[in-house]
């Protein structure tokens, strides 16, 4: 299926850019005239994915986080968050709620939040090459 | 400043301001812990009235403070949660370890 509209954003893996990443996605998706609740859900999911890229993907170094946003018919939005970092050795384990390698201050809820706030979450990863998280959500129009 | 602290009769209240993510949570945590570790309050109230958005870093922030207050048998109370934030709090199941104060009505 061909996208009706798309945008790309990339930025350094500075944690201060987490808010920029989710705000950029929200700004682009606002053309779907979404409800505040739907838009916040997507913002939250993007925030989790971008944080994962910064905290885990590029844990030892600076890198670039790439976000692609595509809009399809019927209010379907697909957001892909990609890094060229260390990759995930065991995706199934990484997606388990409460599993974290991030230490005491991380709740281990990132993927659980993405799954609960989006319609679908797809993760592909290669160790040493990077990780790609694809978030899909349908936006109903405001009443 | 993204945290405003006040202390009265064993209760330390931390009013949080702005979006909470992995980046901003770090500074909030440091500000809260600095004071809490000195005062060892029996109750730490985290007030989210000024927080328009939070991701799971907010849950990490809460869990970490529950753990810390446990060292001196203190507890954590959450208040001022908007609908947005409440969705995250419910998903995390954190209500089992921190009390939640609802607004009247």
CSV table of C-alpha atoms in Angstrom, one decimal:
chain,number,residue,atom,x,y,z
A,1,UNK,CA,0.0,0.0,0.0
A,2,UNK,CA,1.3,3.4,-0.9
A,3,UNK,CA,1.6,6.1,1.8
A,4,UNK,CA,-0.5,9.2,1.4
A,5,UNK,CA,2.1,11.3,3.2
A,6,UNK,CA,5.3,10.7,5.0
A,7,UNK,CA,8.1,12.4,6.9
A,8,UNK,CA,11.5,11.6,8.2
A,9,UNK,CA,13.3,12.9,11.2
A,10,UNK,CA,16.7,12.1,12.5
A,11,UNK,CA,18.6,13.3,15.6
A,12,UNK,CA,21.6,12.6,17.8
A,13,UNK,CA,21.1,10.1,20.6
A,14,UNK,CA,21.2,12.8,23.3
A,15,UNK,CA,18.5,12.0,25.9
A,16,UNK,CA,17.4,15.7,25.7
A,17,UNK,CA,16.1,14.8,22.2
A,18,UNK,CA,13.6,12.3,23.5
A,19,UNK,CA,11.0,15.1,23.8
A,20,UNK,CA,11.8,16.4,20.3
A,21,UNK,CA,11.3,12.9,18.8
A,22,UNK,CA,7.8,12.4,20.2
A,23,UNK,CA,6.8,16.0,19.6
A,24,UNK,CA,7.9,15.8,15.9
A,25,UNK,CA,5.7,12.6,15.4
A,26,UNK,CA,2.8,14.3,17.2
A,27,UNK,CA,3.1,17.4,15.0
A,28,UNK,CA,3.1,15.4,11.8
A,29,UNK,CA,0.2,13.2,12.8
A,30,UNK,CA,-2.0,16.2,13.9
A,31,UNK,CA,-3.1,16.4,10.2
A,32,UNK,CA,-5.2,13.3,10.9
A,33,UNK,CA,-7.2,15.4,13.3
A,34,UNK,CA,-6.7,12.8,16.0
A,35,UNK,CA,-8.3,12.8,19.5
A,36,UNK,CA,-6.0,14.0,22.3
A,37,UNK,CA,-6.1,10.5,23.8
A,38,UNK,CA,-5.0,8.8,20.6
A,39,UNK,CA,-2.2,11.3,19.9
A,40,UNK,CA,-0.9,11.0,23.5
A,41,UNK,CA,-0.9,7.2,23.2
A,42,UNK,CA,1.3,7.4,20.1
A,43,UNK,CA,3.5,10.0,21.7
A,44,UNK,CA,4.0,7.7,24.7
A,45,UNK,CA,4.8,4.7,22.5
A,46,UNK,CA,7.3,6.8,20.4
A,47,UNK,CA,8.9,8.1,23.7
A,48,UNK,CA,9.5,4.5,24.8
A,49,UNK,CA,11.0,3.4,21.5
A,50,UNK,CA,13.3,6.5,21.3
A,51,UNK,CA,14.4,6.0,24.9
A,52,UNK,CA,15.2,2.3,24.1
A,53,UNK,CA,17.3,3.4,21.1
A,54,UNK,CA,19.2,6.0,23.2
A,55,UNK,CA,19.6,4.0,26.5
A,56,UNK,CA,20.1,0.5,25.0
A,57,UNK,CA,20.9,0.8,21.3
A,58,UNK,CA,23.6,3.5,21.8
A,59,UNK,CA,24.5,2.7,25.4
A,60,UNK,CA,28.2,3.1,24.9
A,61,UNK,CA,28.3,5.8,22.3
A,62,UNK,CA,26.5,8.6,20.5
A,63,UNK,CA,24.6,7.7,17.4
A,64,UNK,CA,21.7,8.7,15.3
A,65,UNK,CA,18.0,7.9,15.9
A,66,UNK,CA,15.9,7.7,12.7
A,67,UNK,CA,12.2,8.1,12.7
A,68,UNK,CA,10.0,7.6,9.7
A,69,UNK,CA,6.3,8.5,9.9
A,70,UNK,CA,3.8,7.3,7.2
A,71,UNK,CA,0.1,8.0,6.9
A,72,UNK,CA,-2.1,5.7,5.0
A,73,UNK,CA,-5.8,5.6,4.1
A,74,UNK,CA,-8.5,5.4,6.9
A,75,UNK,CA,-6.4,7.2,9.5
A,76,UNK,CA,-3.7,4.5,9.7
A,77,UNK,CA,-0.3,5.7,10.8
A,78,UNK,CA,3.0,3.8,10.9
A,79,UNK,CA,5.9,5.1,12.8
A,80,UNK,CA,9.3,3.4,12.6
A,81,UNK,CA,12.0,4.2,15.1
A,82,UNK,CA,15.4,2.8,14.1
A,83,UNK,CA,18.9,2.9,15.5
A,84,UNK,CA,22.3,1.5,14.2
A,85,UNK,CA,23.3,0.5,17.7
A,86,UNK,CA,24.2,-2.7,19.4
A,87,UNK,CA,21.0,-4.7,18.6
A,88,UNK,CA,19.0,-7.0,20.8
A,89,UNK,CA,20.3,-10.6,21.2
A,90,UNK,CA,16.9,-12.0,22.4
A,91,UNK,CA,13.9,-10.0,21.3
A,92,UNK,CA,11.4,-12.2,23.0
A,93,UNK,CA,13.1,-11.7,26.4
A,94,UNK,CA,13.5,-7.9,25.8
A,95,UNK,CA,9.7,-7.7,25.2
A,96,UNK,CA,8.8,-9.4,28.5
A,97,UNK,CA,7.2,-7.0,30.9
A,98,UNK,CA,9.5,-6.0,33.7
A,99,UNK,CA,12.6,-7.4,32.0
A,100,UNK,CA,15.2,-4.6,31.8
A,101,UNK,CA,19.0,-4.3,31.5
A,102,UNK,CA,18.6,-0.6,32.4
A,103,UNK,CA,19.2,-0.8,36.1
A,104,UNK,CA,17.0,0.1,39.1
A,105,UNK,CA,15.4,3.3,37.8
A,106,UNK,CA,14.0,1.6,34.7
A,107,UNK,CA,10.6,-0.1,35.1
A,108,UNK,CA,11.1,-2.6,32.2
A,109,UNK,CA,7.7,-1.6,30.8
A,110,UNK,CA,8.8,0.0,27.5
A,111,UNK,CA,7.5,-2.7,25.1
A,112,UNK,CA,4.4,-3.4,27.3
A,113,UNK,CA,3.5,0.2,27.0
A,114,UNK,CA,4.1,0.3,23.2
A,115,UNK,CA,1.9,-2.9,22.8
A,116,UNK,CA,-0.8,-1.5,24.9
A,117,UNK,CA,-0.9,2.0,23.4
A,118,UNK,CA,-0.6,1.0,19.7
A,119,UNK,CA,-2.5,-1.5,17.5
A,120,UNK,CA,0.6,-3.4,16.7
A,121,UNK,CA,4.4,-3.4,17.4
A,122,UNK,CA,7.0,-5.1,15.3
A,123,UNK,CA,10.6,-5.4,16.3
A,124,UNK,CA,13.5,-6.5,14.1
A,125,UNK,CA,17.1,-6.5,15.3
A,126,UNK,CA,20.5,-7.7,14.5
A,127,UNK,CA,23.3,-7.8,17.0
A,128,UNK,CA,25.9,-5.2,16.1
A,129,UNK,CA,23.7,-3.7,13.4
A,130,UNK,CA,20.8,-2.1,15.2
A,131,UNK,CA,17.1,-2.3,16.0
A,132,UNK,CA,14.0,-1.2,14.3
A,133,UNK,CA,10.6,-0.8,16.0
A,134,UNK,CA,7.5,-0.3,13.9
A,135,UNK,CA,4.4,1.1,15.6
A,136,UNK,CA,1.0,1.0,13.9
A,137,UNK,CA,-2.1,2.8,15.1
A,138,UNK,CA,-5.4,3.7,13.5
A,139,UNK,CA,-6.6,7.2,14.3
A,140,UNK,CA,-10.4,7.7,14.4
A,141,UNK,CA,-11.5,11.2,13.6
A,142,UNK,CA,-12.7,13.5,16.4
A,143,UNK,CA,-16.5,13.4,16.8
B,1,UNK,CA,13.1,24.1,38.3
B,2,UNK,CA,11.0,21.0,37.6
B,3,UNK,CA,10.5,19.9,41.3
B,4,UNK,CA,9.2,22.1,44.1
B,5,UNK,CA,9.7,20.6,47.6
B,6,UNK,CA,7.9,21.4,50.8
B,7,UNK,CA,8.0,19.6,54.2
B,8,UNK,CA,5.6,19.6,57.0
B,9,UNK,CA,5.2,17.3,60.0
B,10,UNK,CA,6.9,14.3,58.5
B,11,UNK,CA,5.4,14.7,55.0
B,12,UNK,CA,7.6,15.7,52.1
B,13,UNK,CA,5.6,16.9,49.1
B,14,UNK,CA,7.3,17.0,45.7
B,15,UNK,CA,5.4,19.0,43.1
B,16,UNK,CA,6.6,17.9,39.7
B,17,UNK,CA,6.4,20.2,36.6
B,18,UNK,CA,6.8,19.4,32.9
B,19,UNK,CA,6.9,16.2,30.9
B,20,UNK,CA,8.5,13.2,32.5
B,21,UNK,CA,10.7,11.0,30.3
B,22,UNK,CA,14.0,9.3,30.8
B,23,UNK,CA,15.9,12.6,30.4
B,24,UNK,CA,13.8,14.8,32.8
B,25,UNK,CA,13.3,12.0,35.4
B,26,UNK,CA,17.0,12.0,36.2
B,27,UNK,CA,17.0,15.5,37.4
B,28,UNK,CA,13.7,15.1,39.3
B,29,UNK,CA,15.1,12.0,41.0
B,30,UNK,CA,18.3,13.8,42.1
B,31,UNK,CA,16.4,16.8,43.5
B,32,UNK,CA,13.9,14.6,45.5
B,33,UNK,CA,16.5,12.1,46.8
B,34,UNK,CA,18.8,14.8,48.0
B,35,UNK,CA,16.2,16.2,50.4
B,36,UNK,CA,14.4,12.9,51.2
B,37,UNK,CA,17.5,11.1,52.3
B,38,UNK,CA,18.2,13.9,54.8
B,39,UNK,CA,14.6,14.2,56.1
B,40,UNK,CA,13.6,10.6,55.9
B,41,UNK,CA,9.9,11.5,55.7
B,42,UNK,CA,7.3,8.9,56.8
B,43,UNK,CA,5.3,10.0,53.7
B,44,UNK,CA,6.6,11.2,50.3
B,45,UNK,CA,3.8,12.8,48.3
B,46,UNK,CA,4.4,13.0,44.6
B,47,UNK,CA,2.1,15.6,43.1
B,48,UNK,CA,1.6,15.2,39.3
B,49,UNK,CA,-0.8,18.1,38.8
B,50,UNK,CA,1.8,20.0,36.7
B,51,UNK,CA,2.8,17.0,34.5
B,52,UNK,CA,1.0,16.9,31.1
B,53,UNK,CA,2.8,13.8,29.9
B,54,UNK,CA,4.8,10.9,31.2
B,55,UNK,CA,6.2,7.7,29.7
B,56,UNK,CA,7.3,4.6,31.7
B,57,UNK,CA,10.2,6.6,33.1
B,58,UNK,CA,7.7,8.1,35.4
B,59,UNK,CA,6.9,4.6,36.7
B,60,UNK,CA,10.6,4.0,37.2
B,61,UNK,CA,10.8,7.3,39.1
B,62,UNK,CA,7.9,6.2,41.4
B,63,UNK,CA,9.2,2.7,41.9
B,64,UNK,CA,12.7,4.0,42.8
B,65,UNK,CA,11.2,6.4,45.4
B,66,UNK,CA,9.0,3.6,46.9
B,67,UNK,CA,12.2,1.5,47.3
B,68,UNK,CA,14.1,4.4,48.8
B,69,UNK,CA,11.4,5.3,51.4
B,70,UNK,CA,11.2,1.6,52.3
B,71,UNK,CA,14.7,1.9,53.8
B,72,UNK,CA,13.2,4.0,56.6
B,73,UNK,CA,9.7,2.5,56.4
B,74,UNK,CA,8.2,5.5,54.8
B,75,UNK,CA,5.6,5.3,52.1
B,76,UNK,CA,4.8,7.0,48.8
B,77,UNK,CA,1.5,8.7,47.9
B,78,UNK,CA,0.6,9.8,44.3
B,79,UNK,CA,-1.7,12.7,43.6
B,80,UNK,CA,-2.9,14.9,40.8
B,81,UNK,CA,-2.8,12.2,38.2
B,82,UNK,CA,-4.6,13.2,34.9
B,83,UNK,CA,-6.4,10.6,32.8
B,84,UNK,CA,-3.3,10.3,30.6
B,85,UNK,CA,-1.0,9.6,33.5
B,86,UNK,CA,-3.6,7.3,35.1
B,87,UNK,CA,-3.6,5.0,32.1
B,88,UNK,CA,0.2,4.5,32.5
B,89,UNK,CA,-0.1,4.0,36.3
B,90,UNK,CA,-2.9,1.4,35.8
B,91,UNK,CA,-0.9,-0.5,33.2
B,92,UNK,CA,2.1,-0.7,35.5
B,93,UNK,CA,0.2,-2.1,38.5
B,94,UNK,CA,2.0,0.3,40.7
B,95,UNK,CA,-1.1,0.9,42.8
B,96,UNK,CA,0.0,-2.1,44.8
B,97,UNK,CA,3.0,-0.4,46.2
B,98,UNK,CA,2.0,3.3,46.3
B,99,UNK,CA,-1.2,4.8,47.5
B,100,UNK,CA,-3.1,7.0,45.1
B,101,UNK,CA,-5.0,10.1,46.3
B,102,UNK,CA,-8.0,10.9,44.1
B,103,UNK,CA,-9.4,14.4,43.9
B,104,UNK,CA,-12.7,14.9,45.7
B,105,UNK,CA,-15.7,14.2,43.5
